[in-house]
Amino acid sequence: MHDDRTITEVRLARFVRERIAPAIYARTVPLSLSSWDVADEPVPALEAMRQEFRPQEHGAAWGRPWGTTWLRLQGEVPESWGSGPDTAVEVVVDLGFTTEAPGFQCEGIAWRPDGSIIKAISPRNQYIPLKLLGTGMAVDFYVEAAANPDMAQGWTFAPTPLGDKATAGGAPQYRLGTIAIAELNQCVWELQQDVWTLAGLMEQLPLELPRRHEILRAFERMMDVMDPDDVAGTAAAGRQALATVLSRPAYASAHQLVATGHAHIDSAWLWPVRETIRKCARTFSNVVALMDEDPDFVFSCSSAQQLAWIKESYPELFSRIREKVRAGQFIPVGGMWVESDTNMPGGEAMARQFVEGKAFFLAEFGIECREAWLPDSFGYSAALPQIVKAAGSRWFLTQKISWNQTNRMPHHTFEWEGIDGTRLFTHFPPVDTYNSDLSGRDLAHAERNYRDHGRGTVSLVPFGFGDGGGGPTREMLAAAARTADLEGSPKVRIGSAESFFRQAEADYPALPVWVGEMYLELHRGTYTSQARTKKGNRRSEHLLREAELWCATAAVRAADGFEYPMAELRRLWQLVLLQQFHDILPGSSIAWVHKDAERNYQAIGTALESLISQAATALLGSGDRQFLLNAAPHARDGVAALGAGEPVPHPNAAQTTQHDGGYVLDNGIIRAVVDADGLLTSLRDYASGREAIAPGQRGNLLELHRDTPNEWDAWDIDEFYRRNVTPLVRAESVRLSSDDGNAVVVVERRVGTSTLTQHITLAPGSPSLEIATSVDWQEREKLLKLGFALDVRADRSAAETQFGHVFRPTHTNTSWEAAKFEICAHRWIHVGEPGYGVALSNSSTYGHDVCRSIRESDGGTTTTVRLSLLRAPKFPDPDADRGPHELTVTIRPGASIADAVQEGYRTNLAPRLVSGAAAVEPLFSVSNPALVVEAVKLAQDGSGDVVVRLYESLGERSAGSITAHFPVSNILATDLLERTVEAPGVMPGARGADLSLRPFQLVTLRFVRG
């Protein structure tokens, strides 16, 4: 037979484009339009409807960037429309949509005149069924049209002023398209879905497979029997020509796909939070409208924050969502407040994501989510398995690891083992997207890509337009129905995430194991971009620790009584958790988002300082004695951990002497030499006598790199940045400064067009040298690193993560190790060899790199640790990071892991000196410093019980005890949600508990007051 395949495929494409698609709405009549432009920020629907609407031309330009235009649509349905057996009447609204990037352009939501939501209008979902209007044959409703600019710009990553309302300008962004009453031909629409599904399948089948040619010939028969001049009249015949190939059942061994409706809505990204709230309303209104039409449709919705917004701003829609939750169609998943970043949030913040998220879902819907749902976060901390399990969940889903640049994950379904040994059933959907449209390409890719064939037979596919929202469409549901049992395709079943996980557990019992973090080999710049946002996060986390501790202590100890501010603390926690969303804290959002974040952090700080002050006053009373409120888990300046007492001054001041054009700083514990360039040439601790700085090398070396990633500017640091570096050796000045017993050297430098001042400080009694760097940063596309070349043969580094630390090799034996050229650490990083190590802590820095070299001079090993201080990407915020910054780093020679843990708290919990009358005994004492108290608070249920969260911090088996210093009637081990559980190694007693914990074990204890 002659090969006319290509000819027939081209014929089919044109037949669909020019004959079938136009015949779906064969008859249309324009609507009468009027409009009102909102002056500034969005207003409630009923307020908008009270305004004066003026006549609006069809096809007119509209919408300044981030503006809102309200349209009123009016008209009458022509007689006899929709009366045929295969016809229905709809309103079609095209706001000027483009064909690409559905969530990254203008959007709208349709409202009835009574202020109730109908459904959304979006690029791939432009219709409103007449029956939803509830006005018979009359049409009269409103569309709230949002002129969100296209920040994606075809993913060219070109700088744009559109990300800040102040610089976006006022030029119209869009031009109205067709807005009309239309008669839908249901048979033609069904034919279009038949063709789309079969054509997508055909394109994915191998040329040598008979099935591909069978479908092609069916298409040929379809086009032959249909009349191109009467598509509506012959559509049924066309469908009949395809019926045989559509009815053939799938192979018995076909891969199974559980398809769950989804709409990945970034809580902020290329739009501000205020627009996300409207995106949620648009998406969720579409979802419930689809559910009304299809009772089998299931939608998975993560992020309690987004549903909290709907409850507050769209109560009528929220009540409809509640109904669908009860019906088992609208299903909360994930159990987190937002889909947060997991690299940078601290341990307690990561725990609170689940505490607040699960509490919301339980309170509002009576549902406890059993899966963690993080498809798009930029890598996954090795501490997550334990945190997820401690929150009462049992499964984990991610997708983003499919973006790895270098290595491919070896499994799609596996057990993930965390730093403490906890294992978590994990799935990584082989469809490689969380925004599937259930096309033939997506389904075929999921089946081909699945790496566990022969052991497992099922995977998950989240479907629906996402990132900017939109969600599933009726076309996707049609595709799912057609591929439920279709030869050549995987078998598709609509279902919930939970139904998938239960099926997968039964299907694949002997799972492979992945140990440690799931490091994303991409987006490494997110550890550094938008430094002010990161500083706000770190500061807020520690202020929350202090506020909860002192408010709990005051509630138990204050003689005159003190009311624990539960509601206010939860509100502030939720605001901090929102900022940890995976495009806010990572610094990958538009300028508007980060300005909002900085304002939020300022407000959070003000509120928490007020709570701390109130609690301190209640605890200490009135007086002029100076007390140190020590919120750290270790004693400080003679004051017990978690208590308040008068600090014991160190007897000797730190000394400074001149040396070879520079200075020597010495406090009897460590000795540092700063040369005439302001660089650290020597650092010794007297206990070991060892030199920490490598021979011939220097520390405190600032280096400026070219930072021009191939794409994803704010997200990525590409490995080739290392090849273009300028060491900042020359100092403008190096001088001494007086500072109440501290030894301080001030170094001033110029970096391009930026100025930089460092205060190198050695305090009396301090085991570490502090380097505080102030920068007026005016660079673009540059990366500023601060490095220390250390005389340590370290095969691995230890970096703090949530409730512990993670080891990473310093060598690059494999591609997996080479890919980790930029890593995340929380408050500290440590490198060492047996018997000796060096710890570096920081106040707000997360990005680090560690490398090693062998010296020719003596054969020794130099391990270089560098901290990434600042970047200057141009997309999506062209002015990212420009302006003033203050960053603090400490370096501690002769340090163990335990010293590093302590140093991290010292650097991030600044001494808090308060005047008062009497010291305050801590609520708790812990006998072993390896057991670190991370949080002290009152119980969520308002009982007044005291809850303590602690963890084993050294990565070894540690035993000790915790003792309460207030009346206790019972002690219970709980999960993160404060429900009683069995906790291995916890032995409660009368006033405390004996603990024998495995490495990094996390424990929550409830002390019942009595």
mmCIF file of N, CA, C and O in Angstrom, residues 403-408 517 519-525 527 717-722 808-824 848-850:
data_model
loop_
_atom_site.group_PDB
_atom_site.id
_atom_site.type_symbol
_atom_site.label_atom_id
_atom_site.label_comp_id
_atom_site.label_asym_id
_atom_site.label_seq_id
_atom_site.Cartn_x
_atom_site.Cartn_y
_atom_site.Cartn_z
ATOM 1 N N TRP A 403 12.624 18.097 36.975
ATOM 2 C CA TRP A 403 13.347 19.215 36.352
ATOM 3 C C TRP A 403 14.860 19.084 36.510
ATOM 4 O O TRP A 403 15.595 19.962 36.056
ATOM 5 N N ASN A 404 15.336 18.042 37.175
ATOM 6 C CA ASN A 404 16.788 17.889 37.353
ATOM 7 C C ASN A 404 17.541 18.095 36.047
ATOM 8 O O ASN A 404 17.176 17.539 35.019
ATOM 9 N N GLN A 405 18.622 18.855 36.115
ATOM 10 C CA GLN A 405 19.427 19.107 34.922
ATOM 11 C C GLN A 405 20.365 17.950 34.598
ATOM 12 O O GLN A 405 20.686 17.728 33.430
ATOM 13 N N THR A 406 20.843 17.256 35.622
ATOM 14 C CA THR A 406 21.936 16.312 35.411
ATOM 15 C C THR A 406 21.512 14.864 35.568
ATOM 16 O O THR A 406 21.743 14.039 34.681
ATOM 17 N N ASN A 407 20.912 14.522 36.700
ATOM 18 C CA ASN A 407 20.624 13.135 37.036
ATOM 19 C C ASN A 407 19.126 12.874 37.077
ATOM 20 O O ASN A 407 18.334 13.768 37.392
ATOM 21 N N ARG A 408 18.776 11.645 36.791
ATOM 22 C CA ARG A 408 17.374 11.254 36.794
ATOM 23 C C ARG A 408 17.103 10.373 38.000
ATOM 24 O O ARG A 408 17.853 9.431 38.283
ATOM 25 N N GLU A 517 18.183 13.823 51.370
ATOM 26 C CA GLU A 517 17.420 14.871 50.715
ATOM 27 C C GLU A 517 17.150 14.520 49.247
ATOM 28 O O GLU A 517 17.887 13.768 48.611
ATOM 29 N N TYR A 519 17.484 16.524 46.391
ATOM 30 C CA TYR A 519 18.093 17.788 45.975
ATOM 31 C C TYR A 519 17.679 18.087 44.544
ATOM 32 O O TYR A 519 17.841 17.255 43.647
ATOM 33 N N LEU A 520 17.134 19.264 44.309
ATOM 34 C CA LEU A 520 16.767 19.669 42.957
ATOM 35 C C LEU A 520 17.999 20.216 42.252
ATOM 36 O O LEU A 520 18.593 21.207 42.690
ATOM 37 N N GLU A 521 18.356 19.581 41.154
ATOM 38 C CA GLU A 521 19.533 20.008 40.392
ATOM 39 C C GLU A 521 19.157 21.158 39.459
ATOM 40 O O GLU A 521 19.317 21.100 38.235
ATOM 41 N N LEU A 522 18.651 22.202 40.055
ATOM 42 C CA LEU A 522 18.179 23.391 39.358
ATOM 43 C C LEU A 522 17.762 24.382 40.444
ATOM 44 O O LEU A 522 17.662 24.020 41.613
ATOM 45 N N HIS A 523 17.561 25.625 40.072
ATOM 46 C CA HIS A 523 17.003 26.640 40.977
ATOM 47 C C HIS A 523 17.831 26.802 42.247
ATOM 48 O O HIS A 523 17.300 27.093 43.332
ATOM 49 N N ARG A 524 19.143 26.683 42.129
ATOM 50 C CA ARG A 524 20.008 26.810 43.299
ATOM 51 C C ARG A 524 20.130 28.247 43.768
ATOM 52 O O ARG A 524 20.513 28.498 44.909
ATOM 53 N N GLY A 525 19.822 29.196 42.898
ATOM 54 C CA GLY A 525 19.891 30.601 43.284
ATOM 55 C C GLY A 525 18.804 31.013 44.254
ATOM 56 O O GLY A 525 18.878 32.089 44.860
ATOM 57 N N TYR A 527 18.310 29.951 47.077
ATOM 58 C CA TYR A 527 18.821 30.028 48.439
ATOM 59 C C TYR A 527 19.309 31.444 48.773
ATOM 60 O O TYR A 527 19.587 31.733 49.941
ATOM 61 N N ILE A 717 21.487 29.469 39.701
ATOM 62 C CA ILE A 717 22.920 29.745 39.614
ATOM 63 C C ILE A 717 23.507 28.594 38.810
ATOM 64 O O ILE A 717 23.386 27.436 39.219
ATOM 65 N N ASP A 718 24.083 28.888 37.678
ATOM 66 C CA ASP A 718 24.675 27.838 36.849
ATOM 67 C C ASP A 718 26.148 27.675 37.187
ATOM 68 O O ASP A 718 26.844 28.646 37.511
ATOM 69 N N GLU A 719 26.624 26.443 37.056
ATOM 70 C CA GLU A 719 27.966 26.092 37.519
ATOM 71 C C GLU A 719 29.056 26.960 36.920
ATOM 72 O O GLU A 719 30.082 27.218 37.561
ATOM 73 N N PHE A 720 28.837 27.479 35.719
ATOM 74 C CA PHE A 720 29.898 28.248 35.069
ATOM 75 C C PHE A 720 30.125 29.613 35.724
ATOM 76 O O PHE A 720 31.041 30.331 35.330
ATOM 77 N N TYR A 721 29.342 29.978 36.726
ATOM 78 C CA TYR A 721 29.595 31.242 37.425
ATOM 79 C C TYR A 721 30.992 31.243 38.035
ATOM 80 O O TYR A 721 31.619 32.300 38.184
ATOM 81 N N ARG A 722 31.496 30.056 38.384
ATOM 82 C CA ARG A 722 32.792 29.970 39.055
ATOM 83 C C ARG A 722 33.953 30.401 38.168
ATOM 84 O O ARG A 722 35.034 30.728 38.670
ATOM 85 N N ARG A 808 26.926 16.249 53.326
ATOM 86 C CA ARG A 808 27.098 16.208 51.876
ATOM 87 C C ARG A 808 28.588 16.073 51.572
ATOM 88 O O ARG A 808 29.425 16.748 52.198
ATOM 89 N N PRO A 809 28.954 15.232 50.610
ATOM 90 C CA PRO A 809 30.372 15.092 50.268
ATOM 91 C C PRO A 809 30.957 16.408 49.763
ATOM 92 O O PRO A 809 30.270 17.209 49.116
ATOM 93 N N THR A 810 32.238 16.620 50.059
ATOM 94 C CA THR A 810 32.944 17.784 49.510
ATOM 95 C C THR A 810 33.644 17.435 48.196
ATOM 96 O O THR A 810 34.153 18.331 47.517
ATOM 97 N N HIS A 811 33.668 16.153 47.847
ATOM 98 C CA HIS A 811 34.284 15.736 46.583
ATOM 99 C C HIS A 811 33.200 15.596 45.515
ATOM 100 O O HIS A 811 32.004 15.720 45.787
ATOM 101 N N THR A 812 33.629 15.315 44.300
ATOM 102 C CA THR A 812 32.692 15.179 43.171
ATOM 103 C C THR A 812 32.976 13.891 42.410
ATOM 104 O O THR A 812 33.169 13.890 41.198
ATOM 105 N N ASN A 813 32.983 12.779 43.132
ATOM 106 C CA ASN A 813 33.235 11.485 42.492
ATOM 107 C C ASN A 813 32.177 11.150 41.448
ATOM 108 O O ASN A 813 32.470 10.520 40.437
ATOM 109 N N THR A 814 30.936 11.535 41.710
ATOM 110 C CA THR A 814 29.843 11.154 40.827
ATOM 111 C C THR A 814 29.128 12.399 40.334
ATOM 112 O O THR A 814 29.287 13.496 40.879
ATOM 113 N N SER A 815 28.282 12.194 39.333
ATOM 114 C CA SER A 815 27.510 13.318 38.814
ATOM 115 C C SER A 815 26.523 13.830 39.854
ATOM 116 O O SER A 815 26.165 15.017 39.842
ATOM 117 N N TRP A 816 26.065 12.976 40.744
ATOM 118 C CA TRP A 816 25.153 13.420 41.798
ATOM 119 C C TRP A 816 25.848 14.406 42.735
ATOM 120 O O TRP A 816 25.258 15.400 43.151
ATOM 121 N N GLU A 817 27.108 14.134 43.057
ATOM 122 C CA GLU A 817 27.856 15.035 43.931
ATOM 123 C C GLU A 817 28.250 16.313 43.207
ATOM 124 O O GLU A 817 28.168 17.412 43.762
ATOM 125 N N ALA A 818 28.640 16.176 41.944
ATOM 126 C CA ALA A 818 29.045 17.358 41.177
ATOM 127 C C ALA A 818 27.889 18.330 41.006
ATOM 128 O O ALA A 818 28.087 19.548 40.931
ATOM 129 N N ALA A 819 26.663 17.807 40.952
ATOM 130 C CA ALA A 819 25.497 18.661 40.755
ATOM 131 C C ALA A 819 25.207 19.526 41.973
ATOM 132 O O ALA A 819 24.526 20.543 41.862
ATOM 133 N N LYS A 820 25.736 19.138 43.142
ATOM 134 C CA LYS A 820 25.464 19.902 44.365
ATOM 135 C C LYS A 820 26.532 20.971 44.583
ATOM 136 O O LYS A 820 27.146 21.059 45.653
ATOM 137 N N PHE A 821 26.722 21.812 43.553
ATOM 138 C CA PHE A 821 27.761 22.832 43.666
ATOM 139 C C PHE A 821 27.276 24.059 44.439
ATOM 140 O O PHE A 821 28.061 24.943 44.756
ATOM 141 N N GLU A 822 25.995 24.125 44.750
ATOM 142 C CA GLU A 822 25.452 25.144 45.649
ATOM 143 C C GLU A 822 24.461 24.425 46.556
ATOM 144 O O GLU A 822 23.578 23.702 46.075
ATOM 145 N N ILE A 823 24.616 24.605 47.872
ATOM 146 C CA ILE A 823 23.814 23.846 48.812
ATOM 147 C C ILE A 823 23.159 24.786 49.819
ATOM 148 O O ILE A 823 23.564 25.937 49.991
ATOM 149 N N CYS A 824 22.158 24.251 50.491
ATOM 150 C CA CYS A 824 21.415 25.026 51.480
ATOM 151 C C CYS A 824 21.825 24.614 52.886
ATOM 152 O O CYS A 824 21.938 23.425 53.188
ATOM 153 N N HIS A 848 25.267 28.197 50.184
ATOM 154 C CA HIS A 848 26.668 27.924 50.524
ATOM 155 C C HIS A 848 27.286 27.074 49.419
ATOM 156 O O HIS A 848 26.591 26.409 48.657
ATOM 157 N N ASP A 849 28.616 27.061 49.365
ATOM 158 C CA ASP A 849 29.301 26.014 48.617
ATOM 159 C C ASP A 849 30.558 25.615 49.370
ATOM 160 O O ASP A 849 31.149 26.424 50.092
ATOM 161 N N VAL A 850 30.910 24.349 49.242
ATOM 162 C CA VAL A 850 32.075 23.790 49.924
ATOM 163 C C VAL A 850 32.877 22.996 48.904
ATOM 164 O O VAL A 850 32.318 22.142 48.196
#
